[in-house]
Short mmCIF file of C-alpha atoms in Angstrom, two decimals:
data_model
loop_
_atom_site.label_atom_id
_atom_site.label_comp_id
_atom_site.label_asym_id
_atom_site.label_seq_id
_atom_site.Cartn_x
_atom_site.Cartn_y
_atom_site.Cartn_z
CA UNK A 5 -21.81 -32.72 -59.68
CA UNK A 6 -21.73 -36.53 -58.22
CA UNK A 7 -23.61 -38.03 -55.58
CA UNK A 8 -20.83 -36.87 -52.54
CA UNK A 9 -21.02 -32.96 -53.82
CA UNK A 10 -24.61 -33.36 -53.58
CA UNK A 11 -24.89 -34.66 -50.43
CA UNK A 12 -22.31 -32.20 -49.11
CA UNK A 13 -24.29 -29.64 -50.62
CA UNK A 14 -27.64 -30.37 -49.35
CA UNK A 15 -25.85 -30.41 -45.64
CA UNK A 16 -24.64 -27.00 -46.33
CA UNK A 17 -27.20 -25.52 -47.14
CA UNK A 18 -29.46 -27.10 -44.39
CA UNK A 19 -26.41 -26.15 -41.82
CA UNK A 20 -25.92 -22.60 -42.78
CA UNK A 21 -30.08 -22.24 -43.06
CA UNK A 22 -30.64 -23.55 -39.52
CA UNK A 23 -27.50 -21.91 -38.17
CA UNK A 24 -28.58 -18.60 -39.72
CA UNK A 25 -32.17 -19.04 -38.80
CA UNK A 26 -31.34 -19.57 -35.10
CA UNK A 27 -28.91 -16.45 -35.12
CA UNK A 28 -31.66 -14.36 -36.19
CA UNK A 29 -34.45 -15.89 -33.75
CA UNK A 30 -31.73 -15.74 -30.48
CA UNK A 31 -30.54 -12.13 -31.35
CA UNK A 32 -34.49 -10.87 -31.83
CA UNK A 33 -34.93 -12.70 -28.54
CA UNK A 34 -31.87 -10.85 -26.61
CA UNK A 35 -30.47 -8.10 -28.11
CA UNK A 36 -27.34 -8.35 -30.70
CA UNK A 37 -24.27 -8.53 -28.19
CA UNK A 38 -26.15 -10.79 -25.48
CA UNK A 39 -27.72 -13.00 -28.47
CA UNK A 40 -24.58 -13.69 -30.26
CA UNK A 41 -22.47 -14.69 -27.28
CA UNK A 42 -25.38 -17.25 -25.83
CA UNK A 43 -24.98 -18.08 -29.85
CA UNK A 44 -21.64 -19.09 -29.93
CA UNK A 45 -21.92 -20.78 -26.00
CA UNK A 46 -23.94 -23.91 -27.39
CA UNK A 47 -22.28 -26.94 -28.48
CA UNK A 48 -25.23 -27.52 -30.65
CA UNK A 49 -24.25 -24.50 -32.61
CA UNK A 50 -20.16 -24.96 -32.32
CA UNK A 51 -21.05 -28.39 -34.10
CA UNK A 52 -23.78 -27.52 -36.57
CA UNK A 53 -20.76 -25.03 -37.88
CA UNK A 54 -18.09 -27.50 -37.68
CA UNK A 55 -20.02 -29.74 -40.12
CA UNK A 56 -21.29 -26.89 -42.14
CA UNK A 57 -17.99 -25.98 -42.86
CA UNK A 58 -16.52 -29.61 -43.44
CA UNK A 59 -19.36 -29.91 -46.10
CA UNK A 60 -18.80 -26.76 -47.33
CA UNK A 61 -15.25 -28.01 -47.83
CA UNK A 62 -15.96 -31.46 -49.85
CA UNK A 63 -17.91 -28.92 -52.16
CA UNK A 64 -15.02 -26.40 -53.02
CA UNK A 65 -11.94 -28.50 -52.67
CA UNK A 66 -10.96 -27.61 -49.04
CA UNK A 67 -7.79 -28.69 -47.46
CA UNK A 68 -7.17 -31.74 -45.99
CA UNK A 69 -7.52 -30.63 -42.21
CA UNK A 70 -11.63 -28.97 -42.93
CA UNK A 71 -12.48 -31.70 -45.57
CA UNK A 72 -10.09 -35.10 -44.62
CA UNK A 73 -10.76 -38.08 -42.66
CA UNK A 74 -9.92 -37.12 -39.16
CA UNK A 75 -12.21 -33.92 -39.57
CA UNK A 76 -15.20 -35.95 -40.97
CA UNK A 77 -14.49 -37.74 -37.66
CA UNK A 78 -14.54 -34.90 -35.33
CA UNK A 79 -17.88 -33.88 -37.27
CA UNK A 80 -19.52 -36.28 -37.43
CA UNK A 81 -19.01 -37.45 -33.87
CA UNK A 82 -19.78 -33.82 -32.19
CA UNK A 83 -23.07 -33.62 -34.83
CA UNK A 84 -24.17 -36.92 -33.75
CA UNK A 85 -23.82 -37.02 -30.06
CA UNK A 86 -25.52 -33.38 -30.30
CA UNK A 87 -28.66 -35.34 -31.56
CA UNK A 88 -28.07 -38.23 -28.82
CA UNK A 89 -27.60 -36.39 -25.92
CA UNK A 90 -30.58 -33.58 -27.23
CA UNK A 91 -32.71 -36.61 -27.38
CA UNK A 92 -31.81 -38.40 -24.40
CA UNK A 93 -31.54 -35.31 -22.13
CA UNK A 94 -33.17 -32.06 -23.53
CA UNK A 95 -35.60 -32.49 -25.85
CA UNK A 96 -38.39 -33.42 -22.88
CA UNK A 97 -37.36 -30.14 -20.85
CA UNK A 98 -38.71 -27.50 -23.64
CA UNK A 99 -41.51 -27.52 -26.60
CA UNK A 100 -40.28 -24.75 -29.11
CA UNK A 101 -43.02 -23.37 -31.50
CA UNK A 102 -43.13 -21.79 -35.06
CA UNK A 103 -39.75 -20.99 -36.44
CA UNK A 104 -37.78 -22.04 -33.34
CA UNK A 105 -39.05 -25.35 -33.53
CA UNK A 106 -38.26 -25.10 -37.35
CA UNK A 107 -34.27 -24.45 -36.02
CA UNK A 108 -34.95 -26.55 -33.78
CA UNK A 109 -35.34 -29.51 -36.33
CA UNK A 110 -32.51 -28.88 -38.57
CA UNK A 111 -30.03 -28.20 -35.81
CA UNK A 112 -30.71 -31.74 -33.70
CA UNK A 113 -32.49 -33.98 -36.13
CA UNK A 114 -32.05 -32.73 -39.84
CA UNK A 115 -28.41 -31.75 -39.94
CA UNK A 116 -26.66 -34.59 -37.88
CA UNK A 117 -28.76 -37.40 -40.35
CA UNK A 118 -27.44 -35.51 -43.33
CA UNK A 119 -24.06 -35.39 -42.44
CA UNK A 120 -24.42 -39.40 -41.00
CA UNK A 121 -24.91 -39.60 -44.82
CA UNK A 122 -22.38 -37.53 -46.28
CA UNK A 123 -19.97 -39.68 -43.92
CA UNK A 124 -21.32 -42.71 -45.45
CA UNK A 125 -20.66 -42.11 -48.48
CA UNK A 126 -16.95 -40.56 -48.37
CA UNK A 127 -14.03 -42.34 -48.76
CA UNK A 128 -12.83 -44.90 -46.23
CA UNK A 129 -10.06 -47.10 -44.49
CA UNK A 130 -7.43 -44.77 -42.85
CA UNK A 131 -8.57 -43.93 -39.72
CA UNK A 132 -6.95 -45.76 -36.57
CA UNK A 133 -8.14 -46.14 -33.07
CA UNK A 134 -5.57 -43.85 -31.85
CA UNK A 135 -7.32 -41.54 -33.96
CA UNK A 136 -10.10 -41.73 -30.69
CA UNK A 137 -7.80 -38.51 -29.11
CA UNK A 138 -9.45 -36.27 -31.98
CA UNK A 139 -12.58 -37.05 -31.94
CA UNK A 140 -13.01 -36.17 -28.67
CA UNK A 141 -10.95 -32.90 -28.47
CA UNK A 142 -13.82 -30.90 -29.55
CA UNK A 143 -16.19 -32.04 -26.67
CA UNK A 144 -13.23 -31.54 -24.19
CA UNK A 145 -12.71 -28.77 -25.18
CA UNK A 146 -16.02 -27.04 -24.51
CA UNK A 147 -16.28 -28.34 -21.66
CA UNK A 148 -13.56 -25.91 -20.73
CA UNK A 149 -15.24 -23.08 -22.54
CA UNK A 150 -18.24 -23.65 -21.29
CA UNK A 151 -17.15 -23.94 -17.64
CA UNK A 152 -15.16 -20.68 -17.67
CA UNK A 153 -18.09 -18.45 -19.66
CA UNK A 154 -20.24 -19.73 -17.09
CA UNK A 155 -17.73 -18.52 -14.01
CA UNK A 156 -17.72 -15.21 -15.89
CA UNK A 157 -21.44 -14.76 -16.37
CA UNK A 158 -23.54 -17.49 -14.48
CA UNK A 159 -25.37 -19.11 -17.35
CA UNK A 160 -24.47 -22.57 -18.40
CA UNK A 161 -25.87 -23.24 -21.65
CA UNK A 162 -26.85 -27.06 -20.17
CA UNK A 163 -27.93 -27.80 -17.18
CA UNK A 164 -25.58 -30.38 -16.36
CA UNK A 165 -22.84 -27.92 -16.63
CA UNK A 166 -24.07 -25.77 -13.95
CA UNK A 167 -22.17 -25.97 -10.68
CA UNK A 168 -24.71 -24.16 -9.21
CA UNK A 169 -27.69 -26.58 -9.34
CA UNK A 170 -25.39 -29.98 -8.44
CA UNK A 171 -22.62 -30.50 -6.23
CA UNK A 172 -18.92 -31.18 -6.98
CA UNK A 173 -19.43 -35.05 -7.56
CA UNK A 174 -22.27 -35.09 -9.79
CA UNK A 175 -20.72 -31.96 -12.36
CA UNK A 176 -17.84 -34.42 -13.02
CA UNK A 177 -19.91 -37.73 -13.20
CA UNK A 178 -22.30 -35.11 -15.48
CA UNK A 179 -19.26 -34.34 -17.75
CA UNK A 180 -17.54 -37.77 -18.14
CA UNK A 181 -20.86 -39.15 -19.30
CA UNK A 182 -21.06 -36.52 -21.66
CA UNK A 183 -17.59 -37.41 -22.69
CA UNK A 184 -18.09 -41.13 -22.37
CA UNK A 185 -20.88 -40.76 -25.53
CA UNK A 186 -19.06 -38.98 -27.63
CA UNK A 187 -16.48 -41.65 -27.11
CA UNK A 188 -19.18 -44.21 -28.16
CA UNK A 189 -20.03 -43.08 -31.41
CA UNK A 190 -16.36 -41.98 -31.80
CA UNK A 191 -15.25 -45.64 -31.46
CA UNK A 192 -18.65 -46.47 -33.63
CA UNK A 193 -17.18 -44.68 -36.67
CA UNK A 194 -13.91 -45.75 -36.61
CA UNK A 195 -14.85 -49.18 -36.39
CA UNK A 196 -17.06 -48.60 -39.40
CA UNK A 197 -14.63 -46.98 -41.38
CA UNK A 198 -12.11 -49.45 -40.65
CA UNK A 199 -14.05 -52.60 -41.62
CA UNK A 200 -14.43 -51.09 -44.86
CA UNK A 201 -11.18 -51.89 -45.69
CA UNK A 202 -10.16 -54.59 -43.18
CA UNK A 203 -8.04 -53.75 -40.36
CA UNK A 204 -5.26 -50.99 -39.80
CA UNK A 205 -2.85 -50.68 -37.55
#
């Protein structure tokens, strides 16, 4: 196995521990139904099982579209935003002990520097900046989500998704700063990956 498989197998197995280890912790917290559909309403988790699954891809020989270049984007944009904006906005509001700060770990800090790596280290030079549009269809996207399971049930998995505690204004100057990081380290990468190999059109 060379260096790439082994990187891409150390982030799998970190992803699909922490993933697993949160499932178990949330659904002994709430119950199975209401613990696996608070599961599935974090981006935190959406992300941690995007880039388990690219990695899981580079190991076995996935397609193109789970183990290419514009997926490695997407991942590794949503997994590192999820440990900027944890960082910047979240980690301060909560102090998780034992095993949940164990999940905790891999989820914002452990998983999103592995996969950093693994990114690193794959092959370069054909993404373009138009290429921006994908990386940030993921976040966009659960924005929606996360906006409509809120309307259906009242909890917002963030608290600067809740309409409820902000008005009007501040929910969509919430969102596009949200937005406006992921397009940071979007344009980050692809200026990284493109200097590799001088510039593309």
């Amino acid at each position: 196995m060379n260096w790439t498989k082994s990187l891409a197998a150390a982030g799998a197995i970190v992803g699909w521990f922490g993933l697993a280890l949160q499932l178990v912790l949330i659904i002994d917290n709430l119950g199975l139904a209401l613990g696996l559909w608070r599961f599935v309403g974090f981006f935190t988790i959406l992300a941690n099982l995007g880039v388990a699954a690219i990695a899981s891809a580079i190991i076995f020989g996935g397609p193109a579209w789970l183990a290419g270049q514009l997926a490695r984007l997407m991942g590794l944009t949503s997994i590192a935003t999820v440990g900027i904006v944890y960082s910047l906005l979240l980690r301060s509001l909560w102090s998780p002990q034992g095993w949940q700060k164990a999940a905790d770990m891999v989820l914002h800090d452990v998983t999103p520097i592995l996969f950093l790596i693994l990114w690193a280290v794959m092959p370069h030079g054909a993404l373009r900046w138009s290429d921006l549009k994908w990386a940030l269809l993921p976040p966009a996207l659960y924005l929606a989500y996360a906006l409509a399971r809120g309307a259906l049930d009242g909890w917002y998995a963030y608290w600067f998704l809740d309409p409820s505690s902000q008005n009007f204004g501040h929910l969509v100057l919430g969102m596009l700063g949200v937005l406006a990081v992921f397009a940071f380290v979007a344009v980050l990468a692809i200026a990284a990956d493109r200097s590799f190999f001088g510039r593309r059109s």
